[in-house]
Amino acid sequence: TIDQLYAGVRKAAREDDARPRVAELAEAIARIKQVPLEAATAAVEKGSDEQRKQWRSNAKVKAVIAQIRAEKAAKALEEAGEQELKVEGI
């Protein structure tokens, strides 16, 4: 990332991270609007950066994204099972 900044490339790292954010936003919109995920994804991909920012700032969208993230975290915790955590001194 630092090398990219020195080279004047400002969006390269963000573009790689953008896909999961678009998918998350599309999933939230699909749940709220009760439309197929494919339709929401197409709409989000067509939207401008400004529109995506506006949608992300919506209180319902924020809440549903938090819910999606909580569901993913719960699933990861369940999949971790009895995986041992070693912490020195504890």
XYZ file of C-alpha atoms in Angstrom:
90
model
C 0.000 0.000 0.000
C 2.791 2.411 0.848
C 4.539 1.642 -2.439
C 1.268 2.290 -4.259
C 0.884 5.655 -2.535
C 4.429 6.658 -3.492
C 3.666 5.583 -7.058
C 0.538 7.755 -7.042
C -1.867 4.809 -7.131
C -4.626 5.761 -4.729
C -7.416 3.312 -5.527
C -5.609 -0.001 -6.090
C -5.912 -1.364 -2.554
C -9.461 -0.136 -2.213
C -10.627 -1.790 -5.417
C -9.604 -5.212 -4.088
C -11.577 -4.554 -0.918
C -14.579 -3.122 -2.751
C -16.125 -6.422 -3.858
C -16.943 -7.707 -0.340
C -18.341 -4.282 0.563
C -20.551 -4.270 -2.552
C -21.754 -7.783 -1.742
C -22.520 -6.808 1.850
C -24.409 -3.693 0.772
C -26.334 -5.650 -1.862
C -27.304 -8.309 0.678
C -28.556 -5.653 3.089
C -30.599 -3.945 0.380
C -32.008 -7.279 -0.779
C -33.184 -8.071 2.744
C -34.707 -4.633 3.276
C -36.430 -4.390 -0.105
C -37.285 -8.120 -0.137
C -35.874 -8.610 -3.631
C -33.566 -11.304 -5.008
C -29.901 -10.831 -4.177
C -29.042 -10.773 -7.875
C -31.330 -7.777 -8.457
C -29.884 -5.886 -5.494
C -26.328 -6.688 -6.593
C -27.013 -5.388 -10.103
C -28.500 -2.178 -8.696
C -25.572 -1.601 -6.333
C -23.026 -2.250 -9.076
C -24.806 0.253 -11.324
C -24.868 2.866 -8.573
C -22.270 5.604 -8.341
C -19.848 5.851 -5.442
C -21.962 8.716 -4.111
C -25.126 6.596 -4.226
C -23.383 3.732 -2.441
C -22.207 6.121 0.278
C -25.752 7.407 0.642
C -27.193 3.895 0.844
C -24.550 2.847 3.385
C -25.389 5.851 5.573
C -29.058 4.825 5.785
C -29.938 3.699 9.327
C -31.764 0.556 8.153
C -28.873 -0.434 5.917
C -26.381 0.109 8.743
C -28.468 -2.055 11.062
C -28.873 -4.865 8.551
C -25.152 -4.815 7.709
C -24.434 -5.125 11.439
C -26.839 -8.062 11.562
C -25.129 -9.716 8.566
C -21.731 -9.279 10.191
C -23.038 -10.696 13.487
C -24.420 -13.744 11.660
C -21.049 -14.304 9.966
C -19.224 -13.939 13.280
C -21.587 -16.404 14.968
C -21.024 -18.896 12.158
C -17.246 -18.485 12.423
C -17.439 -19.015 16.180
C -19.505 -22.156 15.709
C -17.073 -23.486 13.107
C -14.126 -22.795 15.413
C -15.630 -25.267 17.870
C -13.268 -26.304 20.574
C -10.235 -24.808 18.864
C -7.645 -24.122 21.525
C -6.568 -20.572 22.263
C -3.100 -20.285 23.740
C -2.386 -17.069 25.620
C 0.841 -16.887 27.534
C 0.332 -16.159 31.227
C -3.336 -17.168 31.274
